[in-house]
Short mmCIF file of C-alpha atoms and ligand atoms in Angstrom, two decimals:
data_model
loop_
_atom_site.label_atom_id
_atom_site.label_comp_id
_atom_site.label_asym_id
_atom_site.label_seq_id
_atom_site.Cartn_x
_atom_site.Cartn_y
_atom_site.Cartn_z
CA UNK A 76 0.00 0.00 0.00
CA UNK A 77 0.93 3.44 -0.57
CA UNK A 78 0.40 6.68 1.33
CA UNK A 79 0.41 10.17 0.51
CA UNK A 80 2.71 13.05 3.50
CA UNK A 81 1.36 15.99 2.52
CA UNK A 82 2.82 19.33 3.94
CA UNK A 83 4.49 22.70 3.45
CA UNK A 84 7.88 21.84 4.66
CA UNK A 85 9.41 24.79 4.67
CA UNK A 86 11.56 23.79 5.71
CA UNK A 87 11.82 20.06 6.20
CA UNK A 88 13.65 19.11 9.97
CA UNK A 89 14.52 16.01 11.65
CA UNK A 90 10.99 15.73 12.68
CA UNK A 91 9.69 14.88 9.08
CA UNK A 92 12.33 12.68 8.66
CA UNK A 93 12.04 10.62 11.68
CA UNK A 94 8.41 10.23 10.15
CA UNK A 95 9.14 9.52 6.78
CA UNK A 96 11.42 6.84 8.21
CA UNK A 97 9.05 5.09 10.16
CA UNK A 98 6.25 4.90 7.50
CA UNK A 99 8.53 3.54 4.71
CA UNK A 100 8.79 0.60 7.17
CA UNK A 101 4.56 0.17 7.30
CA UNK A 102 4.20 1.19 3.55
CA UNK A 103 5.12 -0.02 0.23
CA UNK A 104 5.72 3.61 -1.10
CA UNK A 105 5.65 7.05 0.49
CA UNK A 106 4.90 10.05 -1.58
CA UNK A 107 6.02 13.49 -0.06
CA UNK A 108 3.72 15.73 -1.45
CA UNK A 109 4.82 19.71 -1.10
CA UNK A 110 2.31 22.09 -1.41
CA UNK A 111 1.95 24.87 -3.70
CA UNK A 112 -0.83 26.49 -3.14
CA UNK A 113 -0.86 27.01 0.52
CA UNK A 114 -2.64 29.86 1.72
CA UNK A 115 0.08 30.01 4.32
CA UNK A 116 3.20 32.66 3.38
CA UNK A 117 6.20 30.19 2.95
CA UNK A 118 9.61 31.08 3.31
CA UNK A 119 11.10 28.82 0.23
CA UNK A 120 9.39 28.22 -2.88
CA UNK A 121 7.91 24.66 -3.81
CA UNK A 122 11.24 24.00 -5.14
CA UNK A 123 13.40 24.65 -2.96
CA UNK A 124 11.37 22.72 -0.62
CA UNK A 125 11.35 19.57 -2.78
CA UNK A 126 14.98 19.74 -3.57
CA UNK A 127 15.42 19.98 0.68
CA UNK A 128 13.64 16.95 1.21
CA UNK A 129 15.08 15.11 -1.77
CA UNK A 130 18.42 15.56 -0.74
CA UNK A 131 17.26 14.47 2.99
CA UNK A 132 15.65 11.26 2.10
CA UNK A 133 18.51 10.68 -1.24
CA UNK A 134 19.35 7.39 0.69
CA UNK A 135 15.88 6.02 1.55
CA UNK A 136 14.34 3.61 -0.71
CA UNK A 137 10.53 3.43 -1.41
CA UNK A 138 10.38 7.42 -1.18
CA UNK A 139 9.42 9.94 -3.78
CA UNK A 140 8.66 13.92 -3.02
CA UNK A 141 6.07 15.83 -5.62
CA UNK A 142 4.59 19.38 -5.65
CA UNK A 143 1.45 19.47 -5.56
CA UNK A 144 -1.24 21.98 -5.93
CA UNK A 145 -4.98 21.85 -4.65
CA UNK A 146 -6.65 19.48 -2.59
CA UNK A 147 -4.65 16.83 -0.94
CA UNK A 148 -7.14 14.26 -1.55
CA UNK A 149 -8.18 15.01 -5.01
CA UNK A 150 -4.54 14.56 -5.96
CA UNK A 151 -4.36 11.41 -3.62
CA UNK A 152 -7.44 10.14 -5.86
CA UNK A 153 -5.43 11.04 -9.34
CA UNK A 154 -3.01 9.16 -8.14
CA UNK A 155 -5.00 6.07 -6.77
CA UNK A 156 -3.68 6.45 -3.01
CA UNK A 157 -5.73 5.53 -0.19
CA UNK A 158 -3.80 6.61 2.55
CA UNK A 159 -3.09 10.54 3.89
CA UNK A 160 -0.34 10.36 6.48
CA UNK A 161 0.11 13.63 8.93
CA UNK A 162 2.41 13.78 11.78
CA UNK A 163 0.82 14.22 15.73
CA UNK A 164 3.04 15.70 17.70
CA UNK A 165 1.21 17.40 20.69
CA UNK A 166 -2.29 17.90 21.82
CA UNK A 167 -2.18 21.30 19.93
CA UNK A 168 -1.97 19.75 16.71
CA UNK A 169 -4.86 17.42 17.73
CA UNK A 170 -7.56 19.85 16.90
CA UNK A 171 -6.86 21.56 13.40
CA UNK A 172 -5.70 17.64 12.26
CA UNK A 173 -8.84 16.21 13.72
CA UNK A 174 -10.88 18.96 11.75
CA UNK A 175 -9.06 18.28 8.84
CA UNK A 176 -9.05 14.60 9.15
CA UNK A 177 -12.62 14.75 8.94
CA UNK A 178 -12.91 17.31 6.26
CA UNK A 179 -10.70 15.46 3.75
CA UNK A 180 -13.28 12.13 4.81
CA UNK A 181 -16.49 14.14 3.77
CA UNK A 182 -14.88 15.04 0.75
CA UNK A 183 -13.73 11.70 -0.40
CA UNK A 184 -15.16 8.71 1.90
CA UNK A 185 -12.40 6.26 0.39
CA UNK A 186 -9.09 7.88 1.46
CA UNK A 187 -7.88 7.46 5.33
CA UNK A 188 -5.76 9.71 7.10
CA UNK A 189 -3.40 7.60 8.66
CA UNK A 190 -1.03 9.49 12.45
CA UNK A 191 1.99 8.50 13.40
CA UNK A 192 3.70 9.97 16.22
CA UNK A 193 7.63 11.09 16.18
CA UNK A 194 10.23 9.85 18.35
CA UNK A 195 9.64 12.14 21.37
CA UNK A 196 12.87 13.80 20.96
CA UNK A 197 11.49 15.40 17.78
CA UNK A 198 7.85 15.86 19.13
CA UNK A 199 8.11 19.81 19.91
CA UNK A 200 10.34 20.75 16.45
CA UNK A 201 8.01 22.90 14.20
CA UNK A 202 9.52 24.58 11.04
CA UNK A 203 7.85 27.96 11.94
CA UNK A 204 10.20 27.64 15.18
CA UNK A 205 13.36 26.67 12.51
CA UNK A 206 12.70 29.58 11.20
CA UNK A 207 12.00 32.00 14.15
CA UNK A 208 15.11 30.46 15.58
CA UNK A 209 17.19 30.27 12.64
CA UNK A 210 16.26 34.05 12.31
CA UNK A 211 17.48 35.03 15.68
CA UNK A 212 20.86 32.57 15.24
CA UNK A 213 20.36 29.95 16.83
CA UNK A 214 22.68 27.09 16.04
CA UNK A 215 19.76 24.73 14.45
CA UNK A 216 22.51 21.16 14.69
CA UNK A 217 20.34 18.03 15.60
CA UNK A 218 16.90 20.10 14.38
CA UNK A 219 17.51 20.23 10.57
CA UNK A 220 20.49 18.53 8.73
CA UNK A 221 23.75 20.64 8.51
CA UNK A 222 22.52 21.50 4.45
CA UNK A 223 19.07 23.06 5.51
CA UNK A 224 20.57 24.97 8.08
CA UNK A 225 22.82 26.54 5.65
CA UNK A 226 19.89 27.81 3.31
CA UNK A 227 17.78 28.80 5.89
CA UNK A 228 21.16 31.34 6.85
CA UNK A 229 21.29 32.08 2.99
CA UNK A 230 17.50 32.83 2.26
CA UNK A 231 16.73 34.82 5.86
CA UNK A 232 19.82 37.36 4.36
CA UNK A 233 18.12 37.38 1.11
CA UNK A 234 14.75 38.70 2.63
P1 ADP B 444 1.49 21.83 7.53
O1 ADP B 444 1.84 23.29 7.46
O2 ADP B 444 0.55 21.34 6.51
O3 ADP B 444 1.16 21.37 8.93
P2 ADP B 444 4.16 20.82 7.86
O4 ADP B 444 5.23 20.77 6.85
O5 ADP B 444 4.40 21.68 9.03
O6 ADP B 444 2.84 21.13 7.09
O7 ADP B 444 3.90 19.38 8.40
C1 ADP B 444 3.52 18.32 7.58
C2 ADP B 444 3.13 17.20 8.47
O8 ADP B 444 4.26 16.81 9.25
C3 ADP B 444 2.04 17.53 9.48
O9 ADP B 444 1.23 16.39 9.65
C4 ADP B 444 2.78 17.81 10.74
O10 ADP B 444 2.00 17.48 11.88
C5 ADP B 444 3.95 16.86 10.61
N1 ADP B 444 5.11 17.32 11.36
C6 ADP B 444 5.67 18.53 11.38
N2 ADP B 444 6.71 18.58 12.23
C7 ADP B 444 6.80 17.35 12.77
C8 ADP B 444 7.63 16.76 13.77
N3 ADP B 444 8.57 17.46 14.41
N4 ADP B 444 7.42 15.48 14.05
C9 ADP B 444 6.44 14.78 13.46
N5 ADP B 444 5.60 15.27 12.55
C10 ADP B 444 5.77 16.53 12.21
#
């Protein structure tokens, strides 16, 4: 079976990848899907995202990353996948997944959404804190690998 890890990732941390990691060991295939048209202001494009998590998951087999655009599960239906996967880290993200959970059910009855839970060393990373962190100087080793922290410097002197 394959499942769909939708997300902004912007950028990707240790937190995704300790994910990614332990779903390529449930499923046969694990599609990274980066959005495009988030409503949310991102910090990288949808490319520069994608190349971030391709280079972080170069050695893991069974893994592909895509940009998507639109609804996560009309693309999951284009691309005959059953499964959403989403990350739970704390009770705060318990609501606004639960609510979306459901939403993305109503719309398409035949797609699951599918938690898994980081390893709890990872549970309270948040890429909005990379950045507000990253932004302030903080040295970001063991959050993000050593290549994302170096764009993140790059692209907060750019803006
Ligand atoms: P979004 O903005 O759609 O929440 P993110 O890129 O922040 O996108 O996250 C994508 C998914 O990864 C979400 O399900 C989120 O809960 C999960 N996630 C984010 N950070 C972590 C983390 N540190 N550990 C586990 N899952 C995470």
């Amino acid at each position: 079976m394959r499942a769909i890890y939708p997300g902004n990732f912007d950028p990707v941390t240790y937190g995704h990848i300790d994910l990614i990691k332990r779903a390529i060991k449930i499923f046969d295939e694990v599609i990274i899907a980066v959005s495009s048209g988030s409503r949310k202001q991102t910090l990288f494009t949808p490319a520069e995202r994608k190349a971030m998590i391709k280079e972080a998951v170069k050695n893991l087999k069974n893994v592909k990353v895509e940009i998507f655009d639109g609804l996560v599960v009309s693309y999951a239906k284009k691309k005959k996948i059953r499964v959403i996967l989403r990350g739970l880290r704390m009770l705060s993200d318990f609501e606004y997944e639960f609510q979306m959970a459901l939403t993305n059910r109503k719309l398409n009855s035949s797609i699951e959404t599918i938690f898994m839970m980081p390893s709890e060393s990872y549970s309270y990373l948040s890429s909005r804190l990379i950045k507000e962190a990253a932004s302030l100087g903080a040295d970001l080793k063991g959050l993000v690998p050593p290549f994302v922290a170096d764009r993140l410097r790059k692209k907060l002197k750019e803006v």
